[in-house]
PDB file of C-alpha atoms and ligand atoms in Angstrom:
ATOM      1  CA  UNK A  92      28.475   4.866  50.430  1.00  0.00           C
ATOM      2  CA  UNK A  93      25.353   6.721  49.515  1.00  0.00           C
ATOM      3  CA  UNK A  94      22.653   5.031  47.406  1.00  0.00           C
ATOM      4  CA  UNK A  95      21.503   7.055  44.876  1.00  0.00           C
ATOM      5  CA  UNK A  96      18.259   6.211  43.134  1.00  0.00           C
ATOM      6  CA  UNK A  97      17.396   7.786  39.543  1.00  0.00           C
ATOM      7  CA  UNK A  98      13.781   6.893  39.097  1.00  0.00           C
ATOM      8  CA  UNK A  99      11.602   6.805  36.013  1.00  0.00           C
ATOM      9  CA  UNK A 100      10.464  10.056  34.785  1.00  0.00           C
ATOM     10  CA  UNK A 101       6.840   8.799  34.671  1.00  0.00           C
ATOM     11  CA  UNK A 102       4.758   5.315  35.730  1.00  0.00           C
ATOM     12  CA  UNK A 103       5.364   2.876  32.798  1.00  0.00           C
ATOM     13  CA  UNK A 104       3.553  -0.342  32.091  1.00  0.00           C
ATOM     14  CA  UNK A 105       5.459  -3.540  30.958  1.00  0.00           C
ATOM     15  CA  UNK A 106       3.454  -6.408  29.426  1.00  0.00           C
ATOM     16  CA  UNK A 107       5.618  -9.907  29.731  1.00  0.00           C
ATOM     17  CA  UNK A 108       4.387 -13.115  29.179  1.00  0.00           C
ATOM     18  CA  UNK A 109       3.297 -15.039  32.446  1.00  0.00           C
ATOM     19  CA  UNK A 110       4.409 -18.494  32.049  1.00  0.00           C
ATOM     20  CA  UNK A 111       6.314 -19.928  28.890  1.00  0.00           C
ATOM     21  CA  UNK A 112       9.359 -19.782  27.193  1.00  0.00           C
ATOM     22  CA  UNK A 113       9.550 -15.806  27.230  1.00  0.00           C
ATOM     23  CA  UNK A 114       8.926 -15.414  30.980  1.00  0.00           C
ATOM     24  CA  UNK A 115      12.413 -16.348  32.724  1.00  0.00           C
ATOM     25  CA  UNK A 116      14.209 -14.226  30.013  1.00  0.00           C
ATOM     26  CA  UNK A 117      11.955 -11.275  30.145  1.00  0.00           C
ATOM     27  CA  UNK A 118      12.336 -11.187  34.116  1.00  0.00           C
ATOM     28  CA  UNK A 119      16.134 -10.951  33.590  1.00  0.00           C
ATOM     29  CA  UNK A 120      16.193  -8.676  30.930  1.00  0.00           C
ATOM     30  CA  UNK A 121      14.222  -6.330  32.946  1.00  0.00           C
ATOM     31  CA  UNK A 122      16.479  -7.104  36.145  1.00  0.00           C
ATOM     32  CA  UNK A 123      19.080  -5.677  33.894  1.00  0.00           C
ATOM     33  CA  UNK A 124      17.630  -2.430  33.413  1.00  0.00           C
ATOM     34  CA  UNK A 125      16.835  -2.160  37.524  1.00  0.00           C
ATOM     35  CA  UNK A 126      13.214  -3.503  37.226  1.00  0.00           C
ATOM     36  CA  UNK A 127      11.974  -6.125  39.336  1.00  0.00           C
ATOM     37  CA  UNK A 128       9.353  -8.128  37.927  1.00  0.00           C
ATOM     38  CA  UNK A 129       8.135 -10.512  40.554  1.00  0.00           C
ATOM     39  CA  UNK A 130       4.517 -12.434  40.215  1.00  0.00           C
ATOM     40  CA  UNK A 131       2.349 -11.154  42.925  1.00  0.00           C
ATOM     41  CA  UNK A 132       0.458 -14.432  43.497  1.00  0.00           C
ATOM     42  CA  UNK A 133      -2.287 -15.278  40.956  1.00  0.00           C
ATOM     43  CA  UNK A 134      -2.651 -11.332  40.233  1.00  0.00           C
ATOM     44  CA  UNK A 135      -1.898 -10.240  36.410  1.00  0.00           C
ATOM     45  CA  UNK A 136      -0.354  -7.088  37.806  1.00  0.00           C
ATOM     46  CA  UNK A 137       2.785  -6.533  40.054  1.00  0.00           C
ATOM     47  CA  UNK A 138       4.408  -3.269  40.717  1.00  0.00           C
ATOM     48  CA  UNK A 139       8.155  -2.691  40.998  1.00  0.00           C
ATOM     49  CA  UNK A 140       8.177   0.188  43.577  1.00  0.00           C
ATOM     50  CA  UNK A 141      12.072   1.239  43.124  1.00  0.00           C
ATOM     51  CA  UNK A 142      10.933   2.282  39.450  1.00  0.00           C
ATOM     52  CA  UNK A 143       7.426   2.853  39.370  1.00  0.00           C
ATOM     53  CA  UNK A 144       6.968   0.275  36.968  1.00  0.00           C
ATOM     54  CA  UNK A 145       3.683  -1.866  36.601  1.00  0.00           C
ATOM     55  CA  UNK A 146       4.306  -5.392  35.122  1.00  0.00           C
ATOM     56  CA  UNK A 147       1.495  -7.021  33.274  1.00  0.00           C
ATOM     57  CA  UNK A 148       1.658 -10.751  33.418  1.00  0.00           C
ATOM     58  CA  UNK A 149      -0.148 -11.908  30.347  1.00  0.00           C
ATOM     59  CA  UNK A 150      -0.262 -14.423  27.512  1.00  0.00           C
ATOM     60  CA  UNK A 151       2.359 -13.821  24.904  1.00  0.00           C
ATOM     61  CA  UNK A 152      -0.445 -13.694  22.073  1.00  0.00           C
ATOM     62  CA  UNK A 153      -2.290 -10.667  23.988  1.00  0.00           C
ATOM     63  CA  UNK A 154       1.227  -8.602  24.205  1.00  0.00           C
ATOM     64  CA  UNK A 155       0.622  -6.870  20.955  1.00  0.00           C
ATOM     65  CA  UNK A 156      -3.037  -5.961  21.616  1.00  0.00           C
ATOM     66  CA  UNK A 157      -1.899  -4.540  25.136  1.00  0.00           C
ATOM     67  CA  UNK A 158       0.830  -2.499  23.435  1.00  0.00           C
ATOM     68  CA  UNK A 159      -1.350  -1.215  20.386  1.00  0.00           C
ATOM     69  CA  UNK A 160      -4.252  -0.278  22.751  1.00  0.00           C
ATOM     70  CA  UNK A 161      -1.977   1.844  24.944  1.00  0.00           C
ATOM     71  CA  UNK A 162      -2.811  -0.578  28.241  1.00  0.00           C
ATOM     72  CA  UNK A 163       1.119  -1.110  28.275  1.00  0.00           C
ATOM     73  CA  UNK A 164       3.812   0.987  27.078  1.00  0.00           C
ATOM     74  CA  UNK A 165       5.863  -1.659  25.935  1.00  0.00           C
ATOM     75  CA  UNK A 166       6.147  -5.347  26.032  1.00  0.00           C
ATOM     76  CA  UNK A 167       8.390  -8.294  25.146  1.00  0.00           C
ATOM     77  CA  UNK A 168       7.309 -10.879  22.766  1.00  0.00           C
ATOM     78  CA  UNK A 169       8.438 -12.914  19.601  1.00  0.00           C
ATOM     79  CA  UNK A 170       8.574 -11.962  16.212  1.00  0.00           C
ATOM     80  CA  UNK A 171       6.435 -14.597  15.377  1.00  0.00           C
ATOM     81  CA  UNK A 172       3.508 -13.652  17.501  1.00  0.00           C
ATOM     82  CA  UNK A 173       4.023 -10.047  15.316  1.00  0.00           C
ATOM     83  CA  UNK A 174       4.071 -11.463  12.254  1.00  0.00           C
ATOM     84  CA  UNK A 175       0.840 -13.805  12.817  1.00  0.00           C
ATOM     85  CA  UNK A 176      -1.110 -10.512  14.028  1.00  0.00           C
ATOM     86  CA  UNK A 177      -0.063  -8.345  11.270  1.00  0.00           C
ATOM     87  CA  UNK A 178       0.709  -5.611  13.495  1.00  0.00           C
ATOM     88  CA  UNK A 179       2.805  -2.970  12.895  1.00  0.00           C
ATOM     89  CA  UNK A 180       3.792  -1.864  16.524  1.00  0.00           C
ATOM     90  CA  UNK A 181       7.477  -0.104  16.433  1.00  0.00           C
ATOM     91  CA  UNK A 182      10.301  -2.420  17.637  1.00  0.00           C
ATOM     92  CA  UNK A 183      12.115  -0.669  20.166  1.00  0.00           C
ATOM     93  CA  UNK A 184      15.033  -3.536  20.233  1.00  0.00           C
ATOM     94  CA  UNK A 185      15.935  -6.953  19.303  1.00  0.00           C
ATOM     95  CA  UNK A 186      16.934  -9.288  22.394  1.00  0.00           C
ATOM     96  CA  UNK A 187      19.091 -11.949  22.648  1.00  0.00           C
ATOM     97  CA  UNK A 188      16.578 -14.570  23.383  1.00  0.00           C
ATOM     98  CA  UNK A 189      13.892 -16.859  22.072  1.00  0.00           C
ATOM     99  CA  UNK A 190      15.501 -17.739  19.090  1.00  0.00           C
ATOM    100  CA  UNK A 191      13.202 -19.934  17.111  1.00  0.00           C
ATOM    101  CA  UNK A 192      11.860 -20.658  13.522  1.00  0.00           C
ATOM    102  CA  UNK A 193       8.357 -21.069  12.098  1.00  0.00           C
ATOM    103  CA  UNK A 194       9.127 -24.610  10.269  1.00  0.00           C
ATOM    104  CA  UNK A 195       6.630 -26.602   7.742  1.00  0.00           C
ATOM    105  CA  UNK A 196       7.569 -30.232   8.620  1.00  0.00           C
ATOM    106  CA  UNK A 197       5.891 -33.901   7.597  1.00  0.00           C
ATOM    107  CA  UNK A 198       6.050 -37.224   8.902  1.00  0.00           C
ATOM    108  CA  UNK A 199       8.797 -39.172   6.601  1.00  0.00           C
ATOM    109  CA  UNK A 200       6.152 -41.831   5.540  1.00  0.00           C
ATOM    110  CA  UNK A 201       3.667 -39.139   4.523  1.00  0.00           C
ATOM    111  CA  UNK A 202       6.394 -38.408   1.562  1.00  0.00           C
ATOM    112  CA  UNK A 203       6.044 -34.530   1.601  1.00  0.00           C
ATOM    113  CA  UNK A 204       9.185 -32.609   1.366  1.00  0.00           C
ATOM    114  CA  UNK A 205       8.514 -29.600  -0.344  1.00  0.00           C
ATOM    115  CA  UNK A 206       5.878 -26.777  -0.899  1.00  0.00           C
ATOM    116  CA  UNK A 207       4.500 -28.404  -4.030  1.00  0.00           C
ATOM    117  CA  UNK A 208       3.950 -31.533  -2.016  1.00  0.00           C
ATOM    118  CA  UNK A 209       1.244 -30.192   0.174  1.00  0.00           C
ATOM    119  CA  UNK A 210      -1.023 -29.535  -2.552  1.00  0.00           C
ATOM    120  CA  UNK A 211      -4.747 -30.663  -1.316  1.00  0.00           C
ATOM    121  CA  UNK A 212      -3.184 -31.810   1.978  1.00  0.00           C
ATOM    122  CA  UNK A 213      -4.104 -31.031   5.661  1.00  0.00           C
ATOM    123  CA  UNK A 214      -1.583 -28.835   7.446  1.00  0.00           C
ATOM    124  CA  UNK A 215      -2.145 -28.192  11.177  1.00  0.00           C
ATOM    125  CA  UNK A 216      -0.869 -25.080  12.802  1.00  0.00           C
ATOM    126  CA  UNK A 217      -1.186 -22.612  14.925  1.00  0.00           C
ATOM    127  CA  UNK A 218      -0.208 -19.803  12.841  1.00  0.00           C
ATOM    128  CA  UNK A 219      -2.860 -19.911   9.992  1.00  0.00           C
ATOM    129  CA  UNK A 220      -2.373 -16.282   8.747  1.00  0.00           C
ATOM    130  CA  UNK A 221       1.450 -16.589   8.093  1.00  0.00           C
ATOM    131  CA  UNK A 222       0.949 -20.268   6.647  1.00  0.00           C
ATOM    132  CA  UNK A 223      -1.619 -19.035   4.637  1.00  0.00           C
ATOM    133  CA  UNK A 224       0.292 -16.113   3.214  1.00  0.00           C
ATOM    134  CA  UNK A 225       3.342 -18.901   2.357  1.00  0.00           C
ATOM    135  CA  UNK A 226       0.979 -20.991   0.672  1.00  0.00           C
ATOM    136  CA  UNK A 227      -0.828 -18.215  -1.410  1.00  0.00           C
ATOM    137  CA  UNK A 228       2.836 -16.726  -2.480  1.00  0.00           C
ATOM    138  CA  UNK A 229       3.933 -20.409  -4.116  1.00  0.00           C
ATOM    139  CA  UNK A 230       0.272 -21.055  -5.517  1.00  0.00           C
ATOM    140  CA  UNK A 231      -0.575 -23.908  -3.308  1.00  0.00           C
ATOM    141  CA  UNK A 232      -4.235 -24.645  -2.167  1.00  0.00           C
ATOM    142  CA  UNK A 233      -4.238 -26.920   1.065  1.00  0.00           C
ATOM    143  CA  UNK A 234      -6.308 -27.390   4.066  1.00  0.00           C
ATOM    144  CA  UNK A 235      -5.206 -25.343   7.121  1.00  0.00           C
ATOM    145  CA  UNK A 236      -6.486 -26.853  10.758  1.00  0.00           C
ATOM    146  CA  UNK A 237      -6.395 -24.468  13.132  1.00  0.00           C
ATOM    147  CA  UNK A 238      -4.743 -25.767  16.671  1.00  0.00           C
ATOM    148  CA  UNK A 239      -4.188 -23.330  19.756  1.00  0.00           C
ATOM    149  CA  UNK A 240      -1.169 -25.709  21.091  1.00  0.00           C
ATOM    150  CA  UNK A 241       0.409 -29.341  20.746  1.00  0.00           C
ATOM    151  CA  UNK A 242       0.307 -29.006  16.719  1.00  0.00           C
ATOM    152  CA  UNK A 243       3.090 -31.977  16.373  1.00  0.00           C
ATOM    153  CA  UNK A 244       0.501 -34.554  17.867  1.00  0.00           C
ATOM    154  CA  UNK A 245      -1.823 -34.005  14.924  1.00  0.00           C
ATOM    155  CA  UNK A 246      -0.162 -35.796  12.126  1.00  0.00           C
ATOM    156  CA  UNK A 247      -0.001 -39.104  14.460  1.00  0.00           C
ATOM    157  CA  UNK A 248      -3.545 -38.690  15.032  1.00  0.00           C
ATOM    158  CA  UNK A 249      -4.631 -38.877  11.529  1.00  0.00           C
ATOM    159  CA  UNK A 250      -5.839 -35.005  11.868  1.00  0.00           C
ATOM    160  CA  UNK A 251      -3.451 -33.357   9.625  1.00  0.00           C
ATOM    161  CA  UNK A 252      -0.491 -34.608   6.933  1.00  0.00           C
ATOM    162  CA  UNK A 253       1.904 -31.863   7.971  1.00  0.00           C
ATOM    163  CA  UNK A 254       2.226 -29.306  10.297  1.00  0.00           C
ATOM    164  CA  UNK A 255       3.699 -25.662  10.679  1.00  0.00           C
ATOM    165  CA  UNK A 256       4.950 -24.741  14.005  1.00  0.00           C
ATOM    166  CA  UNK A 257       7.740 -23.275  15.735  1.00  0.00           C
ATOM    167  CA  UNK A 258      10.928 -24.861  16.353  1.00  0.00           C
ATOM    168  CA  UNK A 259      14.447 -24.290  17.775  1.00  0.00           C
ATOM    169  CA  UNK A 260      16.488 -27.369  17.732  1.00  0.00           C
ATOM    170  CA  UNK A 261      14.196 -29.811  15.676  1.00  0.00           C
ATOM    171  CA  UNK A 262      13.860 -32.299  18.932  1.00  0.00           C
ATOM    172  CA  UNK A 263      10.506 -32.315  19.320  1.00  0.00           C
ATOM    173  CA  UNK A 264       9.727 -32.949  15.353  1.00  0.00           C
ATOM    174  CA  UNK A 265      12.347 -35.673  15.755  1.00  0.00           C
ATOM    175  CA  UNK A 266      10.543 -37.457  18.598  1.00  0.00           C
ATOM    176  CA  UNK A 267       7.575 -37.180  16.410  1.00  0.00           C
ATOM    177  CA  UNK A 268       9.226 -38.526  13.316  1.00  0.00           C
ATOM    178  CA  UNK A 269       8.774 -35.438  11.487  1.00  0.00           C
ATOM    179  CA  UNK A 270      11.557 -33.581   9.254  1.00  0.00           C
ATOM    180  CA  UNK A 271      11.173 -29.793   8.718  1.00  0.00           C
ATOM    181  CA  UNK A 272      11.557 -29.089   5.040  1.00  0.00           C
ATOM    182  CA  UNK A 273      10.705 -25.460   4.824  1.00  0.00           C
ATOM    183  CA  UNK A 274      11.466 -22.190   6.794  1.00  0.00           C
ATOM    184  CA  UNK A 275       8.725 -19.610   6.678  1.00  0.00           C
ATOM    185  CA  UNK A 276      10.394 -17.368   9.229  1.00  0.00           C
ATOM    186  CA  UNK A 277      13.254 -16.811  12.153  1.00  0.00           C
ATOM    187  CA  UNK A 278      11.961 -15.411  15.071  1.00  0.00           C
ATOM    188  CA  UNK A 279      13.552 -13.943  18.127  1.00  0.00           C
ATOM    189  CA  UNK A 280      12.203 -11.893  21.318  1.00  0.00           C
ATOM    190  CA  UNK A 281      11.795  -7.986  20.751  1.00  0.00           C
ATOM    191  CA  UNK A 282      10.796  -4.998  22.877  1.00  0.00           C
ATOM    192  CA  UNK A 283       7.962  -3.279  21.454  1.00  0.00           C
ATOM    193  CA  UNK A 284       6.013  -0.425  21.837  1.00  0.00           C
ATOM    194  CA  UNK A 285       6.746   3.521  22.548  1.00  0.00           C
ATOM    195  CA  UNK A 286       8.966   3.539  25.383  1.00  0.00           C
ATOM    196  CA  UNK A 287      12.405   2.737  25.558  1.00  0.00           C
ATOM    197  CA  UNK A 288      13.209   1.273  28.899  1.00  0.00           C
ATOM    198  CA  UNK A 289      16.815   2.854  29.993  1.00  0.00           C
ATOM    199  CA  UNK A 290      20.037   0.872  30.687  1.00  0.00           C
ATOM    200  CA  UNK A 291      19.838   0.955  33.779  1.00  0.00           C
ATOM    201  CA  UNK A 292      16.539   2.249  35.346  1.00  0.00           C
ATOM    202  CA  UNK A 293      17.564   2.326  38.844  1.00  0.00           C
ATOM    203  CA  UNK A 294      21.225   3.589  38.828  1.00  0.00           C
ATOM    204  CA  UNK A 295      23.849   1.545  40.733  1.00  0.00           C
ATOM    205  CA  UNK A 296      24.976   2.906  44.018  1.00  0.00           C
ATOM    206  CA  UNK A 297      27.138   5.798  43.333  1.00  0.00           C
ATOM    207  CA  UNK A 298      30.366   6.462  45.395  1.00  0.00           C
ATOM    208  CA  UNK A 299      30.494   9.464  47.690  1.00  0.00           C
ATOM    209  CA  UNK A 300      33.299  10.748  45.298  1.00  0.00           C
ATOM    210  CA  UNK A 301      30.469  10.711  42.474  1.00  0.00           C
ATOM    211  CA  UNK A 302      27.906  11.935  44.801  1.00  0.00           C
ATOM    212  CA  UNK A 303      29.561  14.791  45.711  1.00  0.00           C
TER     213      UNK A 303
HETATM  214  P1  LIG B  68       0.720 -18.967  26.236  1.00  0.00           P
HETATM  215  O1  LIG B  68      -0.140 -19.337  27.206  1.00  0.00           O
HETATM  216  O2  LIG B  68       1.804 -17.356  26.584  1.00  0.00           O
HETATM  217  O3  LIG B  68       0.149 -18.519  25.096  1.00  0.00           O
HETATM  218  P2  LIG B  68       2.432 -20.117  24.440  1.00  0.00           P
HETATM  219  O4  LIG B  68       2.314 -21.659  24.999  1.00  0.00           O
HETATM  220  O5  LIG B  68       1.954 -19.696  23.194  1.00  0.00           O
HETATM  221  O6  LIG B  68       2.185 -19.672  25.954  1.00  0.00           O
HETATM  222  P3  LIG B  68       5.464 -20.592  24.470  1.00  0.00           P
HETATM  223  O7  LIG B  68       5.654 -22.153  24.218  1.00  0.00           O
HETATM  224  O8  LIG B  68       5.848 -20.451  26.012  1.00  0.00           O
HETATM  225  O9  LIG B  68       4.119 -20.168  24.461  1.00  0.00           O
HETATM  226  O10 LIG B  68       6.290 -19.889  23.801  1.00  0.00           O
HETATM  227  C1  LIG B  68       6.443 -18.440  23.922  1.00  0.00           C
HETATM  228  C2  LIG B  68       7.171 -17.873  22.713  1.00  0.00           C
HETATM  229  O11 LIG B  68       8.654 -18.254  22.987  1.00  0.00           O
HETATM  230  C3  LIG B  68       6.872 -18.600  21.228  1.00  0.00           C
HETATM  231  O12 LIG B  68       6.021 -17.183  20.755  1.00  0.00           O
HETATM  232  C4  LIG B  68       8.018 -17.690  20.540  1.00  0.00           C
HETATM  233  O13 LIG B  68       8.599 -16.478  20.197  1.00  0.00           O
HETATM  234  C5  LIG B  68       9.007 -18.461  21.605  1.00  0.00           C
HETATM  235  N1  LIG B  68       9.650 -19.734  21.429  1.00  0.00           N
HETATM  236  C6  LIG B  68       8.437 -20.813  21.172  1.00  0.00           C
HETATM  237  N2  LIG B  68       9.290 -21.953  21.012  1.00  0.00           N
HETATM  238  C7  LIG B  68      10.516 -21.816  21.075  1.00  0.00           C
HETATM  239  C8  LIG B  68      11.575 -22.862  21.133  1.00  0.00           C
HETATM  240  N3  LIG B  68      11.308 -24.024  20.787  1.00  0.00           N
HETATM  241  N4  LIG B  68      12.750 -22.212  21.473  1.00  0.00           N
HETATM  242  C9  LIG B  68      12.808 -20.842  21.719  1.00  0.00           C
HETATM  243  N5  LIG B  68      11.249 -20.116  21.933  1.00  0.00           N
HETATM  244  C10 LIG B  68      10.904 -20.590  21.642  1.00  0.00           C
HETATM  245 ZN1  LIG B  69       0.948 -17.760  23.177  1.00  0.00          ZN
END
């Protein structure tokens, strides 16, 4: 049997999350297209020689910037990150993973069950821009407290009355005695940028019949 490689036309650079919920799925997605994304120790760049592809291993929040600036031809990120950054980078395709929702939730004891109950309250979030937009659209004034992560701990520590955070099954919210009462957006992973990754970058081995 002859192995026949159909290399990419140009060297492309793809930005994916270094370490987190998108990482394994992104690696799997690329593998399905013949691109081997394998971390190179602590280096932020690795190369798939078979396809002349460079992989940038970065924080998910930075992926839109890499793509927007042209450093990467494409990247894999959640639509939640795109919404928060407010950028209009073309979405090449919607990927079937990292489904989650950006919700507003509060501890039951705080008796915050609707958007209007948020008036004058403190809301902890890593999504200040999207939250501010939602509050403004609903004529609600509240204090937004920015947290880079671990938002769910804020009410318990007395730092906020409610939170706005990502949730998939709601398990983390339940663990912290919180109930979501409003969904701001639904999110999933997307391939963004200017380069469509061919379905199988490296062709499957062809039978002799095909090669001839
Ligand atoms: P980084 O260090 O790269 O900034 P992070 O802490 O922001 O990592 P993760 O928690 O790994 O990010 O989440 C990455 C992305 O995965 C989110 O932006 C979102 O698109 C998606 N995501 C977040 N939470 C969930 C969840 N519970 N279920 C499924 N997907 C999620
Ligand atoms: Zn992040």
